[in-house]
Structure formats: structure tokens, C-alpha cells
Amino acid sequence: MRVRSVRAHYLRTEIEEPFRWSLYTTPIRQALLVEVTTDDGLVGWGESGSGTLPASAAAFVEDALGPLVEGEDPFDLAGIRQKVHAAFDRAGWTGGGFAAQSLSGVEVALWDLMGQAVGRPVSDLLGGRVRERVAAYATGLYYDATSARDVSARAEEAMGYVEDGFGAIKMKVGGLAPAEDIAAVGQIREVVGGDISLMVDANCAYDAATAIAVGRELEELRVAWFEEPVGRHDLEGYREVRRSLTVPITGGEHLGSIEAFRDLLAGRALDVVQPDVANCGGLAAAREVAVLARAFHVRVFPHVWGTPVAVAAALQFISTLPSTPFVEYPNVMVQEPVFEFDSTPHPIREAMMTSALQPQDGWLTVPDKPGLGITVDRDVLERFAAR
């Protein structure tokens, strides 16, 4: 079996109500799906980037990565990765970012092909599962595009997640003055009650001093974790924040090099590391991060913000993660990883979504069909094609 072609599908659509977080307002949703075909007719799928890559990434996948992969046996993944990373190093594309995100979709598609070829889910190729289902948390509660958004509207949104069976919810902070954000978190906490895990995500909005001040208030509101409180490369800031607070500190969603994860973990800067399979270089890279995290006794809760292709890949990965630390009966979030389920408006994701990948009473079932266990509707690709 040899790779015959690598094709990238750039999808894009406007959304009716733009929404924002601390660093950005989005009037669109986009996705970059990678299709890898073999000479014996198999088709593998992957997703590059967590909804942030532009159309130029599709050209990069086809023109820069395609020639490095075409003609190779997908089972020679180690050799393919070596060749690709040598090319990245020669061109100065190392360190993560655009190149690593683009590679991620190609790499995941190769795993999908391998699983299909042997008739086993990707999780089996990664070493086997420790769970068949995983608790999901709803990511939502963003700001609207032009204002703080009335907290009552976000409270109603939060209660909708609770009614759908989610036991955990994540909301945005960092887009308002700290006192306003803390007041909003307090109101959401009051509405959902004390039995719901409530997490907050600042998307790198603060310096260390501000993050510490905000974090102390969040501790009083029993927030389950404080995500990306400072800039993703501010190692000393992360360490200072973690030393000063008892609320767990999480991050790592956009990192794309093992060195970046090494520095955060060795620096004792995180309680939970959040690699994204679509950003970090793919499943093999995510597994390397997980092994590294285990050496530092740090939990791994993957970041996910994409279409069902990204959801399926992350489910295959998370199903293989052991509890941290090893316990016979792990508790969700304490030792057992939880799965991020993007609940923001995303017409592309919604058009591709199947019931098998929808949470049921707050839980997701890991696909057990060969490869990623999904199919891609080509009518959806045509409807949202933007390149």
C-alpha cells in the first residue's frame, strides 16, 4: 500500500452571530480537512488546525507536504515523520505553529489509513484503550461580538448545557475588566449550582500579576481550572501563577513542538496539559506529549475545537490515556481525562456531525470502527468549499 495523493479541503462559512473571546472576534467558521488516498483505494481523513488555518494552508499541505508523503507506505510513519521534520528544520519551520498544524491533518489521515488497512480502530494501533467512553464538558459562554453580552443570556446558555446532561462547562474570561468577568463567573456559578464543574479560559489575556489577582477570586467561586492565564510562551509567568494559586492551571492547546511542552512540564508550570491533535503534529506527537507528561505526573486533557474529524481523532487518542496517577477506579477530572466538546455555532461541524459523535447524558462513546471510525460527506465538502 502506497500513498497516491494528498488533497486539502478548505471550508469556510459566515455565521449569523459573530462571537468573541479575549483576543479575537470571529464572524466565520473554517476548517481544513486533509484527504489521503492510497493506490489500493483507501481514503484516510485528518484535520489540520483548530479552526484557525487560512486557505493558504491548503496549498502548503498539497505543495509542501504532499511530495514528502506521496509514494510512501503509511505504515512507515516513523520514516515519514523523520523526512518531514528534516524538511521543516531545513526550511526554518520548526517550533510549531503553521507548519505543525498543517502536518497534523496529514499525519492523522495516515493513522486512519493504517487502521482501515488492518480493520482496527486507531486506538488499537496506539496501544489499546483504557476506556470506551469519556465524560465531555461543554465549551461555550463566549462574549458576543460588540458587547459584554448580558450575563442572563449566558446563564440561560449554561443551563441549557446542564439540561443536556453536561456535568462540566467552560466559559471565557479576559475579555472584560477583571471585576466584570469575576462577577459573570459568580452569576454562572450561582445559576448552575455547586455540583457542576465550572472552568474558565482566559486565552492568554493576562500578565502574571493580573492572572494571580483574578485567580484568587476564581478560587472562591470553586472554579475547576484556570486555562491559559498568561501568554503561551511566558514560562516564568505560568510558574509564578501556579505557585501563587490553588486552582489548577491548564494550557498548551496551540503548542506544536515537544520542546515547548518540555519547558512547561519541566518548569512545573501546569497542572493539566492540553495538546490538540490537530495542532501539535498529529497523533504520534500527542502521544509523545502524553508520555512526557506522565514523567512529570501531569494530567493530559486534550483540547478539541474542530469538525467531527478532529473529534474522532481526539477520541481515539483520549481513549488510550491512562489515569494520572494509576488508580483502579479513577474519578472524572481528578485522575480521569475529560473531553472538550465545542458547543459554539459552527455550521460546518453541525452539517458533518452524526449522532454517534454527539454526547449522550454528558458522555461520548469512542468510535470502534476501523481507522478513525468516521466517514466524510462529500456533499458537505462541496457546500462549504472556499478554495
mmCIF file of C-alpha atoms in Angstrom:
data_model
loop_
_atom_site.group_PDB
_atom_site.id
_atom_site.type_symbol
_atom_site.label_atom_id
_atom_site.label_comp_id
_atom_site.label_asym_id
_atom_site.label_seq_id
_atom_site.Cartn_x
_atom_site.Cartn_y
_atom_site.Cartn_z
ATOM 1 C CA MET A 1 0.000 0.000 0.000
ATOM 2 C CA ARG A 2 1.390 3.375 -1.047
ATOM 3 C CA VAL A 3 0.095 6.924 -0.752
ATOM 4 C CA ARG A 4 -1.184 8.054 -4.126
ATOM 5 C CA SER A 5 -2.306 11.602 -3.351
ATOM 6 C CA VAL A 6 -2.674 14.215 -0.634
ATOM 7 C CA ARG A 7 -5.515 16.694 -1.018
ATOM 8 C CA ALA A 8 -6.604 19.531 1.266
ATOM 9 C CA HIS A 9 -10.179 20.805 1.548
ATOM 10 C CA TYR A 10 -10.507 24.363 2.867
ATOM 11 C CA LEU A 11 -14.030 25.007 4.155
ATOM 12 C CA ARG A 12 -15.423 28.344 5.285
ATOM 13 C CA THR A 13 -18.755 29.949 6.114
ATOM 14 C CA GLU A 14 -20.034 33.082 7.780
ATOM 15 C CA ILE A 15 -22.064 32.737 10.956
ATOM 16 C CA GLU A 16 -25.212 34.666 11.818
ATOM 17 C CA GLU A 17 -23.988 35.960 15.179
ATOM 18 C CA PRO A 18 -20.230 36.593 15.495
ATOM 19 C CA PHE A 19 -18.782 35.806 18.905
ATOM 20 C CA ARG A 20 -15.569 36.713 20.646
ATOM 21 C CA TRP A 21 -13.088 35.780 23.325
ATOM 22 C CA SER A 22 -10.305 37.788 24.904
ATOM 23 C CA LEU A 23 -8.094 38.000 21.827
ATOM 24 C CA TYR A 24 -10.347 37.748 18.814
ATOM 25 C CA THR A 25 -13.810 38.149 17.315
ATOM 26 C CA THR A 26 -14.851 35.642 14.667
ATOM 27 C CA PRO A 27 -17.555 36.260 12.054
ATOM 28 C CA ILE A 28 -16.722 32.934 10.346
ATOM 29 C CA ARG A 29 -16.066 29.267 10.982
ATOM 30 C CA GLN A 30 -13.499 27.467 8.886
ATOM 31 C CA ALA A 31 -11.848 24.070 8.695
ATOM 32 C CA LEU A 32 -9.014 22.410 6.822
ATOM 33 C CA LEU A 33 -9.626 18.714 6.150
ATOM 34 C CA VAL A 34 -6.932 16.524 4.641
ATOM 35 C CA GLU A 35 -7.737 13.577 2.376
ATOM 36 C CA VAL A 36 -5.016 10.999 1.739
ATOM 37 C CA THR A 37 -5.704 8.223 -0.778
ATOM 38 C CA THR A 38 -3.722 5.062 -1.458
ATOM 39 C CA ASP A 39 -3.043 3.101 -4.602
ATOM 40 C CA ASP A 40 -5.433 0.377 -3.429
ATOM 41 C CA GLY A 41 -8.356 2.748 -2.990
ATOM 42 C CA LEU A 42 -8.380 3.504 0.734
ATOM 43 C CA VAL A 43 -9.157 7.074 1.850
ATOM 44 C CA GLY A 44 -7.896 8.498 5.128
ATOM 45 C CA TRP A 45 -9.001 11.748 6.765
ATOM 46 C CA GLY A 46 -7.393 14.215 9.123
ATOM 47 C CA GLU A 47 -7.943 17.800 10.253
ATOM 48 C CA SER A 48 -5.267 20.490 10.307
ATOM 49 C CA GLY A 49 -5.505 23.242 12.906
ATOM 50 C CA SER A 50 -8.252 24.008 15.373
ATOM 51 C CA GLY A 51 -10.319 26.125 13.004
ATOM 52 C CA THR A 52 -7.753 28.886 12.543
ATOM 53 C CA LEU A 53 -5.777 27.990 9.412
ATOM 54 C CA PRO A 54 -6.432 30.076 6.262
ATOM 55 C CA ALA A 55 -6.798 28.839 2.704
ATOM 56 C CA SER A 56 -3.049 29.178 2.173
ATOM 57 C CA ALA A 57 -2.569 26.203 4.491
ATOM 58 C CA ALA A 58 -4.355 24.009 1.955
ATOM 59 C CA ALA A 59 -1.743 24.928 -0.635
ATOM 60 C CA PHE A 60 1.009 24.237 1.900
ATOM 61 C CA VAL A 61 -0.413 20.778 2.627
ATOM 62 C CA GLU A 62 -0.593 19.882 -1.043
ATOM 63 C CA ASP A 63 2.562 21.589 -2.319
ATOM 64 C CA ALA A 64 4.986 21.226 0.611
ATOM 65 C CA LEU A 65 3.774 18.135 2.490
ATOM 66 C CA GLY A 66 2.221 16.147 -0.332
ATOM 67 C CA PRO A 67 5.508 15.407 -2.143
ATOM 68 C CA LEU A 68 7.066 14.231 1.136
ATOM 69 C CA VAL A 69 4.294 11.697 1.723
ATOM 70 C CA GLU A 70 3.192 10.548 -1.730
ATOM 71 C CA GLY A 71 4.703 7.224 -2.715
ATOM 72 C CA GLU A 72 5.306 6.219 0.909
ATOM 73 C CA ASP A 73 3.750 3.330 2.835
ATOM 74 C CA PRO A 74 1.542 4.794 5.610
ATOM 75 C CA PHE A 75 2.916 2.123 7.968
ATOM 76 C CA ASP A 76 6.363 3.699 7.584
ATOM 77 C CA LEU A 77 5.154 6.567 9.735
ATOM 78 C CA ALA A 78 8.410 6.989 11.645
ATOM 79 C CA GLY A 79 10.322 7.414 8.404
ATOM 80 C CA ILE A 80 7.735 9.823 7.023
ATOM 81 C CA ARG A 81 7.881 11.927 10.199
ATOM 82 C CA GLN A 82 11.669 11.992 10.064
ATOM 83 C CA LYS A 83 11.643 13.147 6.446
ATOM 84 C CA VAL A 84 9.030 15.827 7.124
ATOM 85 C CA HIS A 85 10.756 17.189 10.218
ATOM 86 C CA ALA A 86 14.103 17.248 8.438
ATOM 87 C CA ALA A 87 12.464 19.328 5.710
ATOM 88 C CA PHE A 88 10.916 21.598 8.353
ATOM 89 C CA ASP A 89 14.275 22.092 10.031
ATOM 90 C CA ARG A 90 15.983 22.910 6.731
ATOM 91 C CA ALA A 91 13.310 25.498 5.913
ATOM 92 C CA GLY A 92 13.134 27.011 9.406
ATOM 93 C CA TRP A 93 9.586 25.805 10.068
ATOM 94 C CA THR A 94 10.288 24.087 13.373
ATOM 95 C CA GLY A 95 8.852 25.162 16.701
ATOM 96 C CA GLY A 96 5.177 24.560 15.996
ATOM 97 C CA GLY A 97 2.612 26.945 14.559
ATOM 98 C CA PHE A 98 1.503 26.906 10.935
ATOM 99 C CA ALA A 99 3.712 24.022 9.757
ATOM 100 C CA ALA A 100 2.935 21.720 12.684
ATOM 101 C CA GLN A 101 -0.779 22.419 12.395
ATOM 102 C CA SER A 102 -0.730 21.713 8.669
ATOM 103 C CA LEU A 103 1.177 18.476 9.234
ATOM 104 C CA SER A 104 -1.318 17.325 11.865
ATOM 105 C CA GLY A 105 -4.090 16.584 9.388
ATOM 106 C CA VAL A 106 -1.785 14.638 7.078
ATOM 107 C CA GLU A 107 -0.410 12.571 9.964
ATOM 108 C CA VAL A 108 -3.852 11.726 11.363
ATOM 109 C CA ALA A 109 -5.026 10.680 7.894
ATOM 110 C CA LEU A 110 -2.140 8.196 7.758
ATOM 111 C CA TRP A 111 -3.302 6.669 11.044
ATOM 112 C CA ASP A 112 -6.816 6.467 9.626
ATOM 113 C CA LEU A 113 -5.436 4.579 6.626
ATOM 114 C CA MET A 114 -3.449 2.189 8.802
ATOM 115 C CA GLY A 115 -6.469 1.389 10.919
ATOM 116 C CA GLN A 116 -8.618 0.749 7.883
ATOM 117 C CA ALA A 117 -5.952 -1.444 6.320
ATOM 118 C CA VAL A 118 -5.863 -3.807 9.304
ATOM 119 C CA GLY A 119 -9.536 -3.468 10.217
ATOM 120 C CA ARG A 120 -8.876 -1.976 13.681
ATOM 121 C CA PRO A 121 -9.657 1.379 15.299
ATOM 122 C CA VAL A 122 -6.736 3.784 15.593
ATOM 123 C CA SER A 123 -6.772 3.398 19.376
ATOM 124 C CA ASP A 124 -5.661 -0.222 18.953
ATOM 125 C CA LEU A 125 -2.671 0.933 16.919
ATOM 126 C CA LEU A 126 -1.829 3.462 19.639
ATOM 127 C CA GLY A 127 -1.588 0.707 22.227
ATOM 128 C CA GLY A 128 -5.181 -0.049 23.137
ATOM 129 C CA ARG A 129 -7.943 1.557 25.156
ATOM 130 C CA VAL A 130 -8.425 2.048 28.845
ATOM 131 C CA ARG A 131 -11.974 3.370 28.346
ATOM 132 C CA GLU A 132 -14.796 3.038 25.836
ATOM 133 C CA ARG A 133 -16.440 6.329 26.719
ATOM 134 C CA VAL A 134 -15.302 9.640 28.137
ATOM 135 C CA ALA A 135 -17.014 12.406 30.088
ATOM 136 C CA ALA A 136 -17.472 15.555 27.999
ATOM 137 C CA TYR A 137 -17.600 19.193 29.017
ATOM 138 C CA ALA A 138 -19.317 21.905 27.021
ATOM 139 C CA THR A 139 -17.140 24.743 25.732
ATOM 140 C CA GLY A 140 -19.255 27.852 25.271
ATOM 141 C CA LEU A 141 -20.261 31.015 27.143
ATOM 142 C CA TYR A 142 -18.333 33.357 24.867
ATOM 143 C CA TYR A 143 -18.933 37.099 24.538
ATOM 144 C CA ASP A 144 -20.961 38.495 21.689
ATOM 145 C CA ALA A 145 -19.176 40.500 19.017
ATOM 146 C CA THR A 146 -19.885 44.026 20.204
ATOM 147 C CA SER A 147 -20.584 43.997 23.932
ATOM 148 C CA ALA A 148 -20.122 42.153 27.179
ATOM 149 C CA ARG A 149 -23.284 40.225 26.397
ATOM 150 C CA ASP A 150 -25.930 40.245 29.057
ATOM 151 C CA VAL A 151 -24.952 37.691 31.691
ATOM 152 C CA SER A 152 -28.547 36.462 31.817
ATOM 153 C CA ALA A 153 -28.162 35.229 28.221
ATOM 154 C CA ARG A 154 -25.011 33.328 29.127
ATOM 155 C CA ALA A 155 -26.722 31.951 32.225
ATOM 156 C CA GLU A 156 -29.519 30.638 30.036
ATOM 157 C CA GLU A 157 -26.924 29.072 27.738
ATOM 158 C CA ALA A 158 -25.225 27.443 30.730
ATOM 159 C CA MET A 159 -28.474 25.960 31.977
ATOM 160 C CA GLY A 160 -29.060 24.554 28.501
ATOM 161 C CA TYR A 161 -25.819 22.587 28.813
ATOM 162 C CA VAL A 162 -26.845 21.313 32.231
ATOM 163 C CA GLU A 163 -30.218 20.228 30.860
ATOM 164 C CA ASP A 164 -28.390 18.411 28.032
ATOM 165 C CA GLY A 165 -26.588 16.327 30.647
ATOM 166 C CA PHE A 166 -23.174 18.001 30.815
ATOM 167 C CA GLY A 167 -21.626 17.868 34.248
ATOM 168 C CA ALA A 168 -18.943 20.413 33.358
ATOM 169 C CA ILE A 169 -18.910 23.720 31.465
ATOM 170 C CA LYS A 170 -16.158 26.100 30.361
ATOM 171 C CA MET A 171 -16.633 29.846 29.943
ATOM 172 C CA LYS A 172 -14.496 32.719 28.708
ATOM 173 C CA VAL A 173 -12.811 35.389 30.797
ATOM 174 C CA GLY A 174 -10.234 38.016 29.903
ATOM 175 C CA GLY A 175 -12.408 40.000 27.520
ATOM 176 C CA LEU A 176 -13.757 42.401 30.167
ATOM 177 C CA ALA A 177 -12.357 44.220 33.147
ATOM 178 C CA PRO A 178 -11.422 41.599 35.772
ATOM 179 C CA ALA A 179 -14.174 42.675 38.166
ATOM 180 C CA GLU A 180 -16.807 42.291 35.437
ATOM 181 C CA ASP A 181 -15.557 38.871 34.425
ATOM 182 C CA ILE A 182 -15.422 37.671 38.025
ATOM 183 C CA ALA A 183 -18.971 38.905 38.592
ATOM 184 C CA ALA A 184 -20.095 36.986 35.493
ATOM 185 C CA VAL A 185 -18.390 33.810 36.693
ATOM 186 C CA GLY A 186 -20.113 34.244 40.042
ATOM 187 C CA GLN A 187 -23.510 34.566 38.404
ATOM 188 C CA ILE A 188 -22.946 31.492 36.246
ATOM 189 C CA ARG A 189 -21.833 29.559 39.332
ATOM 190 C CA GLU A 190 -24.980 30.590 41.165
ATOM 191 C CA VAL A 191 -27.208 29.525 38.282
ATOM 192 C CA VAL A 192 -25.661 26.098 37.601
ATOM 193 C CA GLY A 193 -25.105 25.235 41.248
ATOM 194 C CA GLY A 194 -22.223 23.681 43.100
ATOM 195 C CA ASP A 195 -22.437 20.199 41.579
ATOM 196 C CA ILE A 196 -21.455 21.373 38.076
ATOM 197 C CA SER A 197 -17.750 21.738 37.342
ATOM 198 C CA LEU A 198 -17.124 25.252 36.031
ATOM 199 C CA MET A 199 -13.864 26.053 34.236
ATOM 200 C CA VAL A 200 -12.636 29.383 32.863
ATOM 201 C CA ASP A 201 -10.387 30.135 29.884
ATOM 202 C CA ALA A 202 -8.566 33.458 29.536
ATOM 203 C CA ASN A 203 -6.888 32.660 26.192
ATOM 204 C CA CYS A 204 -3.606 34.250 27.339
ATOM 205 C CA ALA A 205 -5.277 37.549 28.283
ATOM 206 C CA TYR A 206 -3.315 38.498 31.422
ATOM 207 C CA ASP A 207 0.118 39.207 32.744
ATOM 208 C CA ALA A 208 1.123 37.171 35.795
ATOM 209 C CA ALA A 209 0.111 39.747 38.397
ATOM 210 C CA THR A 210 -3.370 40.207 36.956
ATOM 211 C CA ALA A 211 -3.815 36.463 36.498
ATOM 212 C CA ILE A 212 -2.953 35.872 40.155
ATOM 213 C CA ALA A 213 -5.425 38.518 41.317
ATOM 214 C CA VAL A 214 -8.163 37.058 39.111
ATOM 215 C CA GLY A 215 -7.260 33.520 40.124
ATOM 216 C CA ARG A 216 -7.698 34.258 43.815
ATOM 217 C CA GLU A 217 -11.241 35.377 43.131
ATOM 218 C CA LEU A 218 -11.860 32.305 40.997
ATOM 219 C CA GLU A 219 -10.740 30.076 43.845
ATOM 220 C CA GLU A 220 -13.538 31.495 45.984
ATOM 221 C CA LEU A 221 -16.010 30.559 43.238
ATOM 222 C CA ARG A 222 -14.763 26.935 43.196
ATOM 223 C CA VAL A 223 -13.576 27.082 39.603
ATOM 224 C CA ALA A 224 -12.276 23.684 38.481
ATOM 225 C CA TRP A 225 -9.395 25.085 36.417
ATOM 226 C CA PHE A 226 -7.930 28.326 35.058
ATOM 227 C CA GLU A 227 -6.896 27.879 31.415
ATOM 228 C CA GLU A 228 -4.172 29.862 29.638
ATOM 229 C CA PRO A 229 -3.990 32.666 32.201
ATOM 230 C CA VAL A 230 -0.875 34.183 30.584
ATOM 231 C CA GLY A 231 0.858 34.129 27.188
ATOM 232 C CA ARG A 232 1.567 30.596 25.982
ATOM 233 C CA HIS A 233 5.323 31.214 25.857
ATOM 234 C CA ASP A 234 5.506 33.064 29.199
ATOM 235 C CA LEU A 235 7.051 30.180 31.116
ATOM 236 C CA GLU A 236 8.032 32.237 34.138
ATOM 237 C CA GLY A 237 4.582 33.800 34.219
ATOM 238 C CA TYR A 238 2.951 30.369 34.222
ATOM 239 C CA ARG A 239 5.218 29.219 37.044
ATOM 240 C CA GLU A 240 4.501 32.321 39.103
ATOM 241 C CA VAL A 241 0.742 31.939 38.635
ATOM 242 C CA ARG A 242 0.778 28.244 39.528
ATOM 243 C CA ARG A 243 2.895 28.804 42.636
ATOM 244 C CA SER A 244 0.533 31.519 43.831
ATOM 245 C CA LEU A 245 -2.808 29.746 43.356
ATOM 246 C CA THR A 246 -4.556 26.551 44.388
ATOM 247 C CA VAL A 247 -6.881 26.455 41.349
ATOM 248 C CA PRO A 248 -5.369 24.073 38.743
ATOM 249 C CA ILE A 249 -3.613 25.778 35.825
ATOM 250 C CA THR A 250 -4.010 24.356 32.308
ATOM 251 C CA GLY A 251 -2.655 25.163 28.853
ATOM 252 C CA GLY A 252 -0.827 24.005 25.744
ATOM 253 C CA GLU A 253 -3.543 23.896 23.073
ATOM 254 C CA HIS A 254 -1.533 25.696 20.380
ATOM 255 C CA LEU A 255 1.902 24.301 21.118
ATOM 256 C CA GLY A 256 3.434 22.336 18.270
ATOM 257 C CA SER A 257 6.861 21.218 19.446
ATOM 258 C CA ILE A 258 7.902 18.717 22.080
ATOM 259 C CA GLU A 259 10.419 21.288 23.330
ATOM 260 C CA ALA A 260 7.641 23.756 24.184
ATOM 261 C CA PHE A 261 5.758 21.105 26.134
ATOM 262 C CA ARG A 262 9.006 20.002 27.794
ATOM 263 C CA ASP A 263 9.680 23.503 29.078
ATOM 264 C CA LEU A 264 6.193 23.885 30.574
ATOM 265 C CA LEU A 265 6.268 20.454 32.181
ATOM 266 C CA ALA A 266 9.833 20.544 33.456
ATOM 267 C CA GLY A 267 9.171 24.032 34.780
ATOM 268 C CA ARG A 268 6.217 22.726 36.825
ATOM 269 C CA ALA A 269 4.085 25.369 35.138
ATOM 270 C CA LEU A 270 0.909 23.324 34.579
ATOM 271 C CA ASP A 271 -1.383 21.009 36.483
ATOM 272 C CA VAL A 272 -3.060 19.825 33.264
ATOM 273 C CA VAL A 273 -1.539 19.872 29.764
ATOM 274 C CA GLN A 274 -3.896 20.239 26.778
ATOM 275 C CA PRO A 275 -2.301 19.145 23.494
ATOM 276 C CA ASP A 276 -4.529 19.380 20.429
ATOM 277 C CA VAL A 277 -4.098 16.521 17.933
ATOM 278 C CA ALA A 278 -4.884 18.974 15.108
ATOM 279 C CA ASN A 279 -2.212 21.458 16.258
ATOM 280 C CA CYS A 280 0.705 19.565 17.785
ATOM 281 C CA GLY A 281 1.728 17.497 14.759
ATOM 282 C CA GLY A 282 -0.771 14.660 14.953
ATOM 283 C CA LEU A 283 -1.405 11.543 17.000
ATOM 284 C CA ALA A 284 2.202 10.389 17.324
ATOM 285 C CA ALA A 285 3.203 13.836 18.576
ATOM 286 C CA ALA A 286 0.263 13.919 21.015
ATOM 287 C CA ARG A 287 1.281 10.531 22.350
ATOM 288 C CA GLU A 288 4.838 11.808 22.895
ATOM 289 C CA VAL A 289 3.418 14.718 24.894
ATOM 290 C CA ALA A 290 1.341 12.296 26.978
ATOM 291 C CA VAL A 291 4.393 10.159 27.776
ATOM 292 C CA LEU A 292 6.371 13.263 28.712
ATOM 293 C CA ALA A 293 3.525 14.498 30.909
ATOM 294 C CA ARG A 294 3.389 11.168 32.730
ATOM 295 C CA ALA A 295 7.063 11.530 33.618
ATOM 296 C CA PHE A 296 6.138 14.755 35.427
ATOM 297 C CA HIS A 297 2.890 13.350 36.923
ATOM 298 C CA VAL A 298 0.786 15.869 34.995
ATOM 299 C CA ARG A 299 -2.708 15.072 33.700
ATOM 300 C CA VAL A 300 -3.490 15.207 29.950
ATOM 301 C CA PHE A 301 -6.879 16.596 28.894
ATOM 302 C CA PRO A 302 -6.769 17.190 25.103
ATOM 303 C CA HIS A 303 -8.005 20.414 23.555
ATOM 304 C CA VAL A 304 -10.546 19.995 20.726
ATOM 305 C CA TRP A 305 -12.125 22.734 18.588
ATOM 306 C CA GLY A 306 -12.952 21.415 15.160
ATOM 307 C CA THR A 307 -15.174 19.260 12.992
ATOM 308 C CA PRO A 308 -16.123 15.616 13.663
ATOM 309 C CA VAL A 309 -12.825 14.588 12.053
ATOM 310 C CA ALA A 310 -10.934 16.308 14.878
ATOM 311 C CA VAL A 311 -13.441 14.994 17.424
ATOM 312 C CA ALA A 312 -12.962 11.398 16.257
ATOM 313 C CA ALA A 313 -9.157 11.691 16.248
ATOM 314 C CA ALA A 314 -9.138 13.143 19.759
ATOM 315 C CA LEU A 315 -11.490 10.414 20.990
ATOM 316 C CA GLN A 316 -9.166 7.728 19.658
ATOM 317 C CA PHE A 317 -6.289 9.433 21.492
ATOM 318 C CA ILE A 318 -8.042 10.097 24.795
ATOM 319 C CA SER A 319 -9.306 6.529 24.976
ATOM 320 C CA THR A 320 -5.686 5.355 25.336
ATOM 321 C CA LEU A 321 -4.672 7.734 28.142
ATOM 322 C CA PRO A 322 -4.264 6.003 31.499
ATOM 323 C CA SER A 323 -5.428 7.637 34.686
ATOM 324 C CA THR A 324 -2.968 10.035 36.330
ATOM 325 C CA PRO A 325 -1.848 8.663 38.692
ATOM 326 C CA PHE A 326 -2.692 4.998 38.131
ATOM 327 C CA VAL A 327 -5.754 4.090 40.179
ATOM 328 C CA GLU A 328 -8.200 1.221 39.868
ATOM 329 C CA TYR A 329 -11.291 3.409 39.987
ATOM 330 C CA PRO A 330 -10.400 6.828 38.523
ATOM 331 C CA ASN A 331 -12.634 9.838 39.112
ATOM 332 C CA VAL A 332 -13.508 12.197 36.277
ATOM 333 C CA MET A 333 -11.218 15.262 36.241
ATOM 334 C CA VAL A 334 -9.346 14.085 39.341
ATOM 335 C CA GLN A 335 -7.485 11.257 37.596
ATOM 336 C CA GLU A 336 -9.667 10.565 34.545
ATOM 337 C CA PRO A 337 -9.407 12.854 31.485
ATOM 338 C CA VAL A 338 -12.410 14.805 30.210
ATOM 339 C CA PHE A 339 -13.213 15.695 26.618
ATOM 340 C CA GLU A 340 -13.742 19.209 25.293
ATOM 341 C CA PHE A 341 -16.926 19.423 23.214
ATOM 342 C CA ASP A 342 -17.175 22.695 21.289
ATOM 343 C CA SER A 343 -20.745 23.979 21.576
ATOM 344 C CA THR A 344 -20.316 27.301 19.785
ATOM 345 C CA PRO A 345 -22.034 27.998 16.428
ATOM 346 C CA HIS A 346 -20.283 26.016 13.682
ATOM 347 C CA PRO A 347 -22.360 25.278 10.559
ATOM 348 C CA ILE A 348 -19.646 23.051 9.078
ATOM 349 C CA ARG A 349 -19.348 20.923 12.200
ATOM 350 C CA GLU A 350 -23.110 20.710 12.526
ATOM 351 C CA ALA A 351 -23.540 19.616 8.897
ATOM 352 C CA MET A 352 -20.924 16.876 9.341
ATOM 353 C CA MET A 353 -21.975 15.724 12.807
ATOM 354 C CA THR A 354 -23.507 12.298 13.354
ATOM 355 C CA SER A 355 -25.395 11.027 16.375
ATOM 356 C CA ALA A 356 -22.524 8.659 17.158
ATOM 357 C CA LEU A 357 -20.272 11.638 17.973
ATOM 358 C CA GLN A 358 -22.858 13.585 19.967
ATOM 359 C CA PRO A 359 -22.668 13.456 23.774
ATOM 360 C CA GLN A 360 -25.349 11.390 25.473
ATOM 361 C CA ASP A 361 -26.065 12.497 29.048
ATOM 362 C CA GLY A 362 -22.668 14.185 29.109
ATOM 363 C CA TRP A 363 -20.664 11.224 27.774
ATOM 364 C CA LEU A 364 -19.055 10.464 24.404
ATOM 365 C CA THR A 365 -18.558 6.952 23.055
ATOM 366 C CA VAL A 366 -15.271 6.232 21.298
ATOM 367 C CA PRO A 367 -15.828 5.022 17.691
ATOM 368 C CA ASP A 368 -14.936 1.353 17.305
ATOM 369 C CA LYS A 369 -14.955 1.025 13.518
ATOM 370 C CA PRO A 370 -11.642 0.716 11.605
ATOM 371 C CA GLY A 371 -9.432 3.808 11.457
ATOM 372 C CA LEU A 372 -10.960 6.924 12.975
ATOM 373 C CA GLY A 373 -14.351 5.271 12.646
ATOM 374 C CA ILE A 374 -15.944 8.043 10.599
ATOM 375 C CA THR A 375 -16.999 8.871 7.060
ATOM 376 C CA VAL A 376 -16.927 12.308 5.457
ATOM 377 C CA ASP A 377 -19.946 13.553 3.485
ATOM 378 C CA ARG A 378 -18.621 14.940 0.194
ATOM 379 C CA ASP A 379 -21.779 16.984 -0.249
ATOM 380 C CA VAL A 380 -20.714 18.947 2.851
ATOM 381 C CA LEU A 381 -17.264 19.466 1.365
ATOM 382 C CA GLU A 382 -18.790 20.874 -1.795
ATOM 383 C CA ARG A 383 -21.269 23.070 0.089
ATOM 384 C CA PHE A 384 -18.613 24.809 2.190
ATOM 385 C CA ALA A 385 -15.654 24.701 -0.209
ATOM 386 C CA ALA A 386 -13.878 28.057 -0.293
ATOM 387 C CA ARG A 387 -10.814 27.376 -2.409
#
